[in-house]
Tab-separated table of C-alpha atoms in Angstrom:
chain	number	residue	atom	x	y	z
A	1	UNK	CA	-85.459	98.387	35.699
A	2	UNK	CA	-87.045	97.094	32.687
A	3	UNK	CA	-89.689	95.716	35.345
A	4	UNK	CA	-90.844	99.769	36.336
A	5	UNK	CA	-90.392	100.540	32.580
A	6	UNK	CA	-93.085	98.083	31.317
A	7	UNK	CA	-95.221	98.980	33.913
A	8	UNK	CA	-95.077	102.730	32.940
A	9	UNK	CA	-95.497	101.497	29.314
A	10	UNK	CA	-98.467	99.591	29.814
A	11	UNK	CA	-100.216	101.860	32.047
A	12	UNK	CA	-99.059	105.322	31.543
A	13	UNK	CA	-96.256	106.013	28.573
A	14	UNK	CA	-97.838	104.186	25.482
A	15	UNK	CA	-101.830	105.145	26.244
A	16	UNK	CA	-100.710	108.481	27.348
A	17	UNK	CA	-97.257	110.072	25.942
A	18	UNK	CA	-96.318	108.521	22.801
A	19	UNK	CA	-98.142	108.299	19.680
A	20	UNK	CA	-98.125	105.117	18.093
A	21	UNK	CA	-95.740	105.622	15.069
A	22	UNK	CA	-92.696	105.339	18.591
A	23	UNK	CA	-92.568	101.383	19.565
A	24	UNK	CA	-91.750	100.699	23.267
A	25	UNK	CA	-88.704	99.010	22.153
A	26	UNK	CA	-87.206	102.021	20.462
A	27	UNK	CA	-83.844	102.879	22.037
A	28	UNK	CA	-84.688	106.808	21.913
A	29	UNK	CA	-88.257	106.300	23.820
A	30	UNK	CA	-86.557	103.808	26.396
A	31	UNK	CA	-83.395	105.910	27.580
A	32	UNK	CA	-86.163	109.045	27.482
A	33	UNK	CA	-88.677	107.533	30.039
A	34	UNK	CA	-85.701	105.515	31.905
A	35	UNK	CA	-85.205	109.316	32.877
A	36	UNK	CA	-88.321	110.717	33.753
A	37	UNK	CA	-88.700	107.284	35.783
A	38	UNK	CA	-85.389	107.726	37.362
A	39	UNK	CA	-85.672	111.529	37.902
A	40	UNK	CA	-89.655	111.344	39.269
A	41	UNK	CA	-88.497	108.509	41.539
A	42	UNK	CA	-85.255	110.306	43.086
A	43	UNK	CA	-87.238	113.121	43.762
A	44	UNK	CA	-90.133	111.308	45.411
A	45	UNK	CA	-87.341	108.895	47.312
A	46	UNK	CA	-85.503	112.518	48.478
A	47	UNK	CA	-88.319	114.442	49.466
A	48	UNK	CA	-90.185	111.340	51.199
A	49	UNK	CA	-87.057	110.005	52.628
A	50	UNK	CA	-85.115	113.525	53.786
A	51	UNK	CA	-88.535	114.934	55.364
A	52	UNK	CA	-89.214	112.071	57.335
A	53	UNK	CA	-85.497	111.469	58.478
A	54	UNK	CA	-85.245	115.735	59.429
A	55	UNK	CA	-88.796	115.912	61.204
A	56	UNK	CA	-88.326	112.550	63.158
A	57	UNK	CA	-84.394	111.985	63.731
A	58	UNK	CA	-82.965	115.537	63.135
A	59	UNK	CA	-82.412	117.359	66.072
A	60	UNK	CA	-82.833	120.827	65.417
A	61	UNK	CA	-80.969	122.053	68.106
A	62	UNK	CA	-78.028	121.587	65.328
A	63	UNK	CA	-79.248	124.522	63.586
A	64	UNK	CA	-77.432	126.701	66.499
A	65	UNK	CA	-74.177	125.246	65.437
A	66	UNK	CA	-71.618	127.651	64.392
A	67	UNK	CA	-71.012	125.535	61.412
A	68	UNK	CA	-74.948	125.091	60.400
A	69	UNK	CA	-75.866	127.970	57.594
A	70	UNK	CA	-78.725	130.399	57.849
A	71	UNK	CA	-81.504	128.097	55.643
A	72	UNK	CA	-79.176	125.924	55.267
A	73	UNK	CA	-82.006	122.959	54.386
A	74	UNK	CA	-83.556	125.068	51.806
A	75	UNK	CA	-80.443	125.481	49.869
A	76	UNK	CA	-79.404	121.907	50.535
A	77	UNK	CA	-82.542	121.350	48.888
A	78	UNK	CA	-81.690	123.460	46.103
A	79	UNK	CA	-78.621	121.798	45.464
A	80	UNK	CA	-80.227	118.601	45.451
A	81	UNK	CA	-82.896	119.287	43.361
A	82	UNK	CA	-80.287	120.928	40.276
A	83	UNK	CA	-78.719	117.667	41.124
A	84	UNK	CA	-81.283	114.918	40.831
A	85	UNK	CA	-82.439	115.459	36.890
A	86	UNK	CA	-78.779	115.421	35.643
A	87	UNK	CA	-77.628	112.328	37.973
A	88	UNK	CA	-80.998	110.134	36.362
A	89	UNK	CA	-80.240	111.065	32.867
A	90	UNK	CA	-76.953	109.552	33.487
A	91	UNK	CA	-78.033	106.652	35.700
A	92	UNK	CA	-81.050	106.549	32.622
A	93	UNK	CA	-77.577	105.367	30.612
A	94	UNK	CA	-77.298	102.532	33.264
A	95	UNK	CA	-80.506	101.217	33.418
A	96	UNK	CA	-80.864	101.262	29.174
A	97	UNK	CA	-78.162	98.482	28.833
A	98	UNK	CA	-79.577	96.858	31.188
A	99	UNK	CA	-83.542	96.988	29.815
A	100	UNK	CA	-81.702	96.205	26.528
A	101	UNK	CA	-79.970	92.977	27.565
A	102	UNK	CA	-76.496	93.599	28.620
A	103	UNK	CA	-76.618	92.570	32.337
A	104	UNK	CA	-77.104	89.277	34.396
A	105	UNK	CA	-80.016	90.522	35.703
A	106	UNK	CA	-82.998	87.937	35.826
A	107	UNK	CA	-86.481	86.912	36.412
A	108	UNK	CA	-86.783	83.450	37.723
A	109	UNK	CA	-85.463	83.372	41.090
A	110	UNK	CA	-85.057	79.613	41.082
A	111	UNK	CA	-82.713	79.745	38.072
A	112	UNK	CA	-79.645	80.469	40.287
A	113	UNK	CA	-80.832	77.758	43.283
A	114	UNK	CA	-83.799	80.248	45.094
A	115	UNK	CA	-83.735	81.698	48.288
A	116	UNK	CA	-80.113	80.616	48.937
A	117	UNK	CA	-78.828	82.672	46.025
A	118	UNK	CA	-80.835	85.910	46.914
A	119	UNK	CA	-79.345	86.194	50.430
A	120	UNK	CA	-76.015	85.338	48.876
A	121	UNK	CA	-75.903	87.907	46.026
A	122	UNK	CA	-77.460	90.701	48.751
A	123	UNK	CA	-74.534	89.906	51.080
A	124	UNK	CA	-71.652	89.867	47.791
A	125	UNK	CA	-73.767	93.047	46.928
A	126	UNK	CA	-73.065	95.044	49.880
A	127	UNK	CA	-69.324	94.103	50.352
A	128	UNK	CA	-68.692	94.733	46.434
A	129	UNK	CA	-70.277	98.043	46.797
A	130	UNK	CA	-68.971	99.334	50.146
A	131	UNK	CA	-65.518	97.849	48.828
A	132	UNK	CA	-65.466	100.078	45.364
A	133	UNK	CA	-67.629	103.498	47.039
A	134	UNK	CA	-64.699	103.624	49.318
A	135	UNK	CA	-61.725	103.914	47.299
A	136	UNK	CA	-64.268	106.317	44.665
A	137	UNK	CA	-65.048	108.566	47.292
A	138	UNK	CA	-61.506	108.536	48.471
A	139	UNK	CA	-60.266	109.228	45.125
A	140	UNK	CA	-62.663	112.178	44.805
A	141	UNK	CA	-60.707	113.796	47.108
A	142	UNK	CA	-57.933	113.652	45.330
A	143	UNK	CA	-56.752	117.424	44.823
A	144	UNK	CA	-56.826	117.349	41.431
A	145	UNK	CA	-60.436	116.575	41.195
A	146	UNK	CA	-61.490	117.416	44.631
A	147	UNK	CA	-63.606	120.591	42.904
A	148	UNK	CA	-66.346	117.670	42.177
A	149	UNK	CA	-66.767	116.383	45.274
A	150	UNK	CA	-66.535	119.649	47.526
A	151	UNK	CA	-69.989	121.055	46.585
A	152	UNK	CA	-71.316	117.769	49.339
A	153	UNK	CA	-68.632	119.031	51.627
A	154	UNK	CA	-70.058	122.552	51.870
A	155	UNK	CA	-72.662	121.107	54.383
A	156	UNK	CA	-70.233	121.110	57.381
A	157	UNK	CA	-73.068	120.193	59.711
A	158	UNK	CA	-75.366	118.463	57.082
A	159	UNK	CA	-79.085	117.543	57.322
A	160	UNK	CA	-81.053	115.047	56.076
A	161	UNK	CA	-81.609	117.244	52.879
A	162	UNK	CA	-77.595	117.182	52.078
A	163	UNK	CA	-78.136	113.412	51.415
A	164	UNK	CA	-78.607	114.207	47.579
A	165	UNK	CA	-76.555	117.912	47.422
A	166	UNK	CA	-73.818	116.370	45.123
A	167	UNK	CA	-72.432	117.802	42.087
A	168	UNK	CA	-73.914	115.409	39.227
A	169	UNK	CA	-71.112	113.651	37.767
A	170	UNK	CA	-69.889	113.088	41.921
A	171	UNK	CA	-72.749	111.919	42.735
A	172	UNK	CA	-72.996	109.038	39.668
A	173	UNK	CA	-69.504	108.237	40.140
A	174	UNK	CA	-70.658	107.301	43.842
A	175	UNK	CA	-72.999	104.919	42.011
A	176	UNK	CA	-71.647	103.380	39.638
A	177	UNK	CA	-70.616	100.358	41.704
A	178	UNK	CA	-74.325	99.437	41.911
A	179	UNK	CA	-74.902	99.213	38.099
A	180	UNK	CA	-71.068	97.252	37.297
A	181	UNK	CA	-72.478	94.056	40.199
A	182	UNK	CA	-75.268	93.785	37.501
A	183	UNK	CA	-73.342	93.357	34.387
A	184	UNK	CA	-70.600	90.981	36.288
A	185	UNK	CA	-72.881	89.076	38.654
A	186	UNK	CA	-76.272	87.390	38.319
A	187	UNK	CA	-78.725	89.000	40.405
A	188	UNK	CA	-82.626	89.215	40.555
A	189	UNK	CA	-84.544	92.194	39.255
A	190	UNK	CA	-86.501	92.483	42.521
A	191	UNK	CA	-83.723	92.294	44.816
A	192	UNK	CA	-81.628	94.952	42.723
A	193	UNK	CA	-84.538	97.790	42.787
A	194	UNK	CA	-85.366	96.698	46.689
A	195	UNK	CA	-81.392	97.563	47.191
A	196	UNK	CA	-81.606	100.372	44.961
A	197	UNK	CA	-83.556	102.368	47.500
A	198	UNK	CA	-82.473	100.843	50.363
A	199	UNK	CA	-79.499	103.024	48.835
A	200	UNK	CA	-81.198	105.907	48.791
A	201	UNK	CA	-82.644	105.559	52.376
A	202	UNK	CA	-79.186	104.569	53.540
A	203	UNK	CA	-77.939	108.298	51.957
A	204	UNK	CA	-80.314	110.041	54.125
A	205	UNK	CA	-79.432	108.160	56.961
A	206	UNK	CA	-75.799	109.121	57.284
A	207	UNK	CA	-77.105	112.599	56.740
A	208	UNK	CA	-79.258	112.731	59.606
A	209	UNK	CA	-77.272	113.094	62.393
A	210	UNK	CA	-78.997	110.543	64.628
A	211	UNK	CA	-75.865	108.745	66.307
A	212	UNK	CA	-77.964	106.199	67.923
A	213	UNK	CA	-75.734	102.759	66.611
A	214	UNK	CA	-75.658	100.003	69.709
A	215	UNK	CA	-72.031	100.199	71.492
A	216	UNK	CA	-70.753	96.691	70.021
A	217	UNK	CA	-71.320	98.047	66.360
A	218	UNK	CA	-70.235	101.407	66.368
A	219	UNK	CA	-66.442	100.291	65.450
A	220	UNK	CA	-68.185	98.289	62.618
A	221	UNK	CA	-70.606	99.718	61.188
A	222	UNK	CA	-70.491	103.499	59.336
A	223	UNK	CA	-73.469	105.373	60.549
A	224	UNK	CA	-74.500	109.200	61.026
A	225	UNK	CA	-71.308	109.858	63.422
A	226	UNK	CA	-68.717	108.697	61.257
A	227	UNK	CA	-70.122	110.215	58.269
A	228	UNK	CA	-70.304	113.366	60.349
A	229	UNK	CA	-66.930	113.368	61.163
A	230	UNK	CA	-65.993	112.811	57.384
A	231	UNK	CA	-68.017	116.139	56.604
A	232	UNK	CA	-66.063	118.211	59.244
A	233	UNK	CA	-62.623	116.600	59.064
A	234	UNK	CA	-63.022	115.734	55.857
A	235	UNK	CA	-60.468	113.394	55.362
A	236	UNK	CA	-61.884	110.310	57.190
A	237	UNK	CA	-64.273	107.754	57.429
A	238	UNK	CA	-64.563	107.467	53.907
A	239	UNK	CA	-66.808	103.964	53.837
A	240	UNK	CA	-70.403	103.799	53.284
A	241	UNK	CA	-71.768	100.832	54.726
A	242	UNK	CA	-69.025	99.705	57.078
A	243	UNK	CA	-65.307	100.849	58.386
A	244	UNK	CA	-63.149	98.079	56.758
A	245	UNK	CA	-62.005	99.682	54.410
A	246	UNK	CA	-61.140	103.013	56.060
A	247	UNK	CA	-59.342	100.939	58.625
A	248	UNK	CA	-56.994	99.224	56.026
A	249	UNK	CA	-56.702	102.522	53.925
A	250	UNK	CA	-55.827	104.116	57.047
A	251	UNK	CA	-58.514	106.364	57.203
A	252	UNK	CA	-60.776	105.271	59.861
A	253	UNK	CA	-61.542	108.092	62.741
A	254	UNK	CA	-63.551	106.773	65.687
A	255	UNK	CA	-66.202	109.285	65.814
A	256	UNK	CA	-66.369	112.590	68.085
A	257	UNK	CA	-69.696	111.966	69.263
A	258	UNK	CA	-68.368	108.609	70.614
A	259	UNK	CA	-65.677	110.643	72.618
A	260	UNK	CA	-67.582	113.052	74.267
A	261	UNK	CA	-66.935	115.463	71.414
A	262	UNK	CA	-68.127	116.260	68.619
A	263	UNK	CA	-71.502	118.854	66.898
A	264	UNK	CA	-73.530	118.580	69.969
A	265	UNK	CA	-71.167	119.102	72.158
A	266	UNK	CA	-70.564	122.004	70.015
A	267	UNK	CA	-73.895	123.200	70.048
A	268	UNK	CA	-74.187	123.037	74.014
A	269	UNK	CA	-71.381	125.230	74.375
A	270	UNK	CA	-72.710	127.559	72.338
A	271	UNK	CA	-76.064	127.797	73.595
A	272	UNK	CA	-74.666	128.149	77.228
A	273	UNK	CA	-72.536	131.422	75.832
A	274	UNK	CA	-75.466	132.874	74.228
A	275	UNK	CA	-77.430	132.183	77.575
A	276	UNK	CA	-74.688	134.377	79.742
């Protein structure tokens, strides 16, 4: 992050915002625009990423599902947007020990053996993440702490716009595996703010009810369907990237929409009652 944050320095923060007297390497000043960087660029990431994914993938015949709220987008949107500024100020946390030092993140990408070691640390990248987001999630469902997590879940039906409707502290939790690879494993800058919103788009994309994965990697891979069923059964599918680890927890449902079953389904009965 310290790559964004001295580009905002050089060409916006220190001409611009702060008077002189305030170095660029004072902690205060760096965790302060870490968070107007992090909270500008997770609402320009949502709104970008959610629009595009609910005009082009979203069907909107969903919005006739029982389960679908009147406006439902607009106060997913809401929710998402109280979210946002309080999840970057503590992802802002995150990304300060990091500008200051404390992670293996570098510049040079030869000085782990090049190429070789980028496609290496994306691949260890993904399975450490998808490895410790499943057991978080699945521990935010515990019932003792459930009352975090249940604010997401009150998007039965979700849209694209429910990607980011999290209560704050649930929705950091659910990231925290991305900054702990950083301070255990090398990795380059470049490749860790290119996954960080590959992230993001990923979010939306489980969100946007699309079920379009090919036949050989639906029992692989955790798209839109599973994460469908997890919203409306709620206690499934709990993976983000893949199923592995719902299928060893025990928690892996094949999805509805695989079976015939499922929202549209839902939606086509409904619409054929309302035609009568």
């Amino acid at each position: 992050m310290d790559l964004v944050l001295n580009f905002c320095d050089e060409h916006v923060l220190t001409p611009y915002v702060y008077p002189e007297s305030v170095p660029e390497d004072t902690m205060w000043r760096q965790l302060v625009s870490l968070w107007a960087i992090s909270g500008i660029g997770g609402f320009l990431l949502y709104f970008s990423c959610a629009s595009l994914a609910w005009i082009f993938c979203f069907d909107k015949k969903l919005r006739n599902h029982k389960l679908f709220y009147k406006n439902q987008e607009l106060l997913e949107i809401i929710s998402s947007t109280k979210a946002i500024p309080f999840m970057s100020l503590l992802t802002a946390f995150c990304f300060l020990a990091e500008v200051r030092g404390y992670s293996r993140l570098y510049d040079d990408e030869n000085e782990y053996g090049g190429v070789n070691f980028l496609i290496i640390t994306f691949f260890t990248f993904i399975a450490f993440t998808d490895f410790a987001i499943y057991w978080i999630h699945r521990w935010l469902h515990h019932p003792k702490i459930y009352f975090l997590h249940k604010p997401h879940h009150h998007w039965k039906v979700p849209s694209p716009f429910a990607s980011h409707a999290f209560h704050p502290v649930d929705g950091f939790c659910q990231s925290i595996p991305y900054h702990v690879y950083v301070f255990l494993f090398p990795m380059h800058k470049l490749l860790y703010l290119g996954l960080f919103v590959i992230v993001n788009v990923w979010s939306v994309a489980i969100h946007d009810e699309l079920f379009l994965l090919p036949k050989p990697l639906q029992p692989i891979i955790n798209g839109a369907a599973h994460h469908t069923d997890h919203h409306v059964h709620t206690f499934y599918n709990y993976g983000q990237y893949f199923t592995l680890w719902d299928r060893i927890g025990g928690s892996y449902r094949h999805p509805d929409a695989f079976c015939g079953k499922g929202v549209f389904v839902d939606v086509e009965k409904t619409m054929k009652e309302k035609s009568k």
